[in-house]
Short mmCIF file of C-alpha atoms in Angstrom, two decimals:
data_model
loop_
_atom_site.label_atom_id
_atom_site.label_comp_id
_atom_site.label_asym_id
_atom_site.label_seq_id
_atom_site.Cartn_x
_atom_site.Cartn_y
_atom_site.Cartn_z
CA UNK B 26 43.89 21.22 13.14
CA UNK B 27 41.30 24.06 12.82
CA UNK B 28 38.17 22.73 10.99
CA UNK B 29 36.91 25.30 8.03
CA UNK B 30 33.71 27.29 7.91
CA UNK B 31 31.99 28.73 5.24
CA UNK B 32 33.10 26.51 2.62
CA UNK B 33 31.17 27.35 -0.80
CA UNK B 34 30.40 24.44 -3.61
CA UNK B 35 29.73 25.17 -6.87
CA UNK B 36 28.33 23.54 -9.37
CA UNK B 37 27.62 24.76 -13.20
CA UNK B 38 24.02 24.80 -14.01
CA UNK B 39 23.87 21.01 -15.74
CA UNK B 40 25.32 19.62 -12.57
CA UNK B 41 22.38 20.93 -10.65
CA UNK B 42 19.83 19.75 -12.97
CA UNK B 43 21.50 16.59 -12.90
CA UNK B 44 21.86 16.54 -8.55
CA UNK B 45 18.21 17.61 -8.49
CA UNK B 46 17.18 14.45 -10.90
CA UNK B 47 19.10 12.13 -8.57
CA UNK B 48 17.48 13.63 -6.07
CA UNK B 49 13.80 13.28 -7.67
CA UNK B 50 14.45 9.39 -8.38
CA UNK B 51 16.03 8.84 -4.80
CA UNK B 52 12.68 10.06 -3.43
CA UNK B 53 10.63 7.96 -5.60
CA UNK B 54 12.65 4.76 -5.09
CA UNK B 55 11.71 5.76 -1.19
CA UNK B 56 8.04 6.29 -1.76
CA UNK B 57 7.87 3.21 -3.42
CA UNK B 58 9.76 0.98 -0.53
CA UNK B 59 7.45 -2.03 1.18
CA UNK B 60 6.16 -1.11 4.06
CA UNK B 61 7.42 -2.07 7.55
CA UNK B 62 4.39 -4.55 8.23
CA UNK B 63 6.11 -6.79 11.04
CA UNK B 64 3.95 -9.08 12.97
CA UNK B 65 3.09 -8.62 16.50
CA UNK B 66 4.73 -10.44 19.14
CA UNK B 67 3.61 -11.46 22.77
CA UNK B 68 0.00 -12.06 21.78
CA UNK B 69 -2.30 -14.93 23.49
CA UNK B 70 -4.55 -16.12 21.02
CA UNK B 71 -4.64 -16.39 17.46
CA UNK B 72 -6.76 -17.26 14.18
CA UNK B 73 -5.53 -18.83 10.69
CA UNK B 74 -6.79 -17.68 7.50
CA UNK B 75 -5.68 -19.51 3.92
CA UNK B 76 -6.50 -17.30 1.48
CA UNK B 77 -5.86 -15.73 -2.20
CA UNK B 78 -5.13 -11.90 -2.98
CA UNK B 79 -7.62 -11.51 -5.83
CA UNK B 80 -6.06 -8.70 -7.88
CA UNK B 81 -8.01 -5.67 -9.84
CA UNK B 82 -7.97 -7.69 -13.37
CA UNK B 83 -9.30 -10.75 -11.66
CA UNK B 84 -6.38 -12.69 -11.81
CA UNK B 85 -5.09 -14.18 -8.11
CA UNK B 86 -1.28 -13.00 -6.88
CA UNK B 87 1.21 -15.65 -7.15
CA UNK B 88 3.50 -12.96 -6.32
CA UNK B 89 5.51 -13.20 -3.07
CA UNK B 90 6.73 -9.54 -2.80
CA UNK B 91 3.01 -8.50 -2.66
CA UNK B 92 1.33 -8.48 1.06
CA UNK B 93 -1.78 -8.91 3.00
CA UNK B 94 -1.84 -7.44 6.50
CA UNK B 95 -4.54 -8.17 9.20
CA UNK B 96 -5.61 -4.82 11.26
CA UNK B 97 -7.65 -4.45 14.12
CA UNK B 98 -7.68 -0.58 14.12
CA UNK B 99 -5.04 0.80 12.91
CA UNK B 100 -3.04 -1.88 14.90
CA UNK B 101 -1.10 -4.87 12.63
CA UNK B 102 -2.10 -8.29 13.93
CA UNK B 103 -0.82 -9.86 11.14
CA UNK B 104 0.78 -10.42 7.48
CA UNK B 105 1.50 -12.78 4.87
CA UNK B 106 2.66 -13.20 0.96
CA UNK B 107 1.32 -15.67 -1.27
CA UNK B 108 3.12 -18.67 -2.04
CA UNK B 109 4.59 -19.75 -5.49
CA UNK B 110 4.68 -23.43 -4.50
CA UNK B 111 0.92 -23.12 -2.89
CA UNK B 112 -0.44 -21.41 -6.11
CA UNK B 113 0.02 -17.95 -4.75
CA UNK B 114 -2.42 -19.12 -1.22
CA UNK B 115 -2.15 -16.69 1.54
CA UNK B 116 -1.41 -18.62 5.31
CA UNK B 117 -2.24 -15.30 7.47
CA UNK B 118 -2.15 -16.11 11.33
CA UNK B 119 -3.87 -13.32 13.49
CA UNK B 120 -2.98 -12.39 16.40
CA UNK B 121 -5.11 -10.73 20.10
CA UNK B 122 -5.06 -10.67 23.72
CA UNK B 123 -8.73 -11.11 23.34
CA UNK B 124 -10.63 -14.36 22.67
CA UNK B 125 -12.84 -12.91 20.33
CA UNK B 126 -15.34 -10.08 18.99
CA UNK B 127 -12.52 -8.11 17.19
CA UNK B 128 -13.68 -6.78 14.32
CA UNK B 129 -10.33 -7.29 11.65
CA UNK B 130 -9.74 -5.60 8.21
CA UNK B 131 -7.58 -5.98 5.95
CA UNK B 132 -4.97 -3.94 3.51
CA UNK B 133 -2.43 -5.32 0.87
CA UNK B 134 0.52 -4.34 -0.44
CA UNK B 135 0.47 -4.77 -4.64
CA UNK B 136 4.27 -4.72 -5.22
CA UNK B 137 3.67 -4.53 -9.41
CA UNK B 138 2.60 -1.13 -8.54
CA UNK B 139 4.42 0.05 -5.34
CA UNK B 140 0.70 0.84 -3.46
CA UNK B 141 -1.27 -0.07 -0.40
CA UNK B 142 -4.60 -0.80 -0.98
CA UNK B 143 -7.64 -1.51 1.16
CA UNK B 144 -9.47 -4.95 1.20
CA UNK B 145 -13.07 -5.34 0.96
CA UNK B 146 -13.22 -8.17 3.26
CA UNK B 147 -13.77 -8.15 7.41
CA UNK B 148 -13.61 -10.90 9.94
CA UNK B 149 -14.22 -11.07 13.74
CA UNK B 150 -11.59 -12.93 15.43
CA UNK B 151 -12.29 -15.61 17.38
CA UNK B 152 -9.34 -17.65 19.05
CA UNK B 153 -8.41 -20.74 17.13
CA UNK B 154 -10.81 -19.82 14.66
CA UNK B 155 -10.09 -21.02 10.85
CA UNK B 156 -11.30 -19.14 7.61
CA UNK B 157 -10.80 -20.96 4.40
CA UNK B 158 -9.00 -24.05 3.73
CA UNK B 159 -6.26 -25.19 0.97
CA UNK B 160 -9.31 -26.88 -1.05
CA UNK B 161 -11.53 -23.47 -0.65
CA UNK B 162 -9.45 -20.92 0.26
CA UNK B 163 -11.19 -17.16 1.44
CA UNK B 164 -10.62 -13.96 -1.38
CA UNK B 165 -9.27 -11.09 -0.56
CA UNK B 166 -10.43 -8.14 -3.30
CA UNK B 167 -9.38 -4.93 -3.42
CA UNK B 168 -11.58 -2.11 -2.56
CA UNK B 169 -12.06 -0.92 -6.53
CA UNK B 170 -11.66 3.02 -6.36
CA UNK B 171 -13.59 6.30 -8.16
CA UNK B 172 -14.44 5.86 -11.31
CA UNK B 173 -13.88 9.65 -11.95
CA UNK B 174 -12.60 12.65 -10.47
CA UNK B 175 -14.08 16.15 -10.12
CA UNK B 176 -12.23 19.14 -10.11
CA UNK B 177 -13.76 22.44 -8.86
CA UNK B 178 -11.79 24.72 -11.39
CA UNK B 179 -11.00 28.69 -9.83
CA UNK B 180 -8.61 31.72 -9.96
CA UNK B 181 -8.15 34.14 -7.56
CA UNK B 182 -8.19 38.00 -7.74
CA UNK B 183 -6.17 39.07 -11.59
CA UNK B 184 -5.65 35.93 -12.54
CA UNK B 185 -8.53 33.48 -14.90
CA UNK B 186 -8.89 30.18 -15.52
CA UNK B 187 -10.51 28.02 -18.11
CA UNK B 188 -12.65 26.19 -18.11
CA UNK B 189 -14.02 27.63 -14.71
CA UNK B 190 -16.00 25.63 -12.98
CA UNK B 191 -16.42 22.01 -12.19
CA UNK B 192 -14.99 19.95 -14.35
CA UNK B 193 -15.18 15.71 -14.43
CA UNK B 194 -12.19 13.62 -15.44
CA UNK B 195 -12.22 9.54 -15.64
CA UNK B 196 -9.94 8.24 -14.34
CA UNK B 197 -6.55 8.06 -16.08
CA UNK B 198 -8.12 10.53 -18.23
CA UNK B 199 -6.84 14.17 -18.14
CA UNK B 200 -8.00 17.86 -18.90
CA UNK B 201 -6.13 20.73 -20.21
CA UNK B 202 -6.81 24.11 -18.33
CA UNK B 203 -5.68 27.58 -19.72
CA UNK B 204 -4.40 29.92 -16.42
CA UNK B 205 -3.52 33.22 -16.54
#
């Protein structure tokens, strides 16, 4: 059986519009996926934290999809979710093959949203060590980002632009620029 080459599809013009939509939400349901945080294994020593995820509107996550990784570096030395039954607390353990003087930081993963966002909260590790307890558990926040945006506003040689210039937006504001 000889295998065929050259084989042409077609498809009429709404049936690409419609593959390249399928396409577009494939790559969004992708971009939006959890990430791969997996603990480390084969470490000597580690440090427990009981915590709360302290979200942007103040509110704590209860949510157990959403994530809070431990990084020393850009290395993972740990994650955890918060726990429904433990009103949403965090039980990170933290992992090294040092005894102590890591510096840690911390990212979480806000799962309402689909982003990864930085913590504003460090520790150094120390073996054994303990940070917060069920009665007084440690926050996490999130790093809050710019308040505003500012676009430097140019067109090349024949074309124009305008307003040139810099221009400030707030964020989730917008700005309508004429090009030609």
């Amino acid at each position: 059986m000889m295998a065929e080459k050259n084989k042409n599809i077609w498809f009429p013009a709404e049936g690409i519009h419609w593959l390249l939509g399928m396409i577009a939400i494939a790559m969004s349901l992708v971009s939006r996926a959890q990430p791969a945080w997996t603990p480390p294994g084969n470490m000597q020593y580690n440090m427990q934290v009981v915590g709360h995820l302290q979200l942007s509107n103040g509110s704590f996550s209860n949510n157990n999809a959403d994530m809070v990784a431990a990084f020393v570096g850009s290395e993972l030395r740990g994650v955890a979710s918060p726990l429904s039954p433990a009103d949403g607390r965090i039980f990170l353990t933290i992992s090294s093959n040092q005894v102590s003087g890591e510096p840690v930081s911390f990212k979480a993963w806000i799962s309402s949203s689909s982003q990864i966002v930085d913590l504003n909260e460090t520790l150094t590790f120390t073996s054994q060590g303990e940070t917060g307890t069920y009665n007084n558990p440690f926050v996490f926040t999130i790093v809050q980002g710019p308040v505003a945006f500012t676009i430097q506003a140019s067109a090349g040689a024949g074309g124009s632009i305008s307003p040139a210039g810099t221009v400030t937006v707030p964020q989730g504001g917008s700005h309508t620029f004429s090009i030609s």
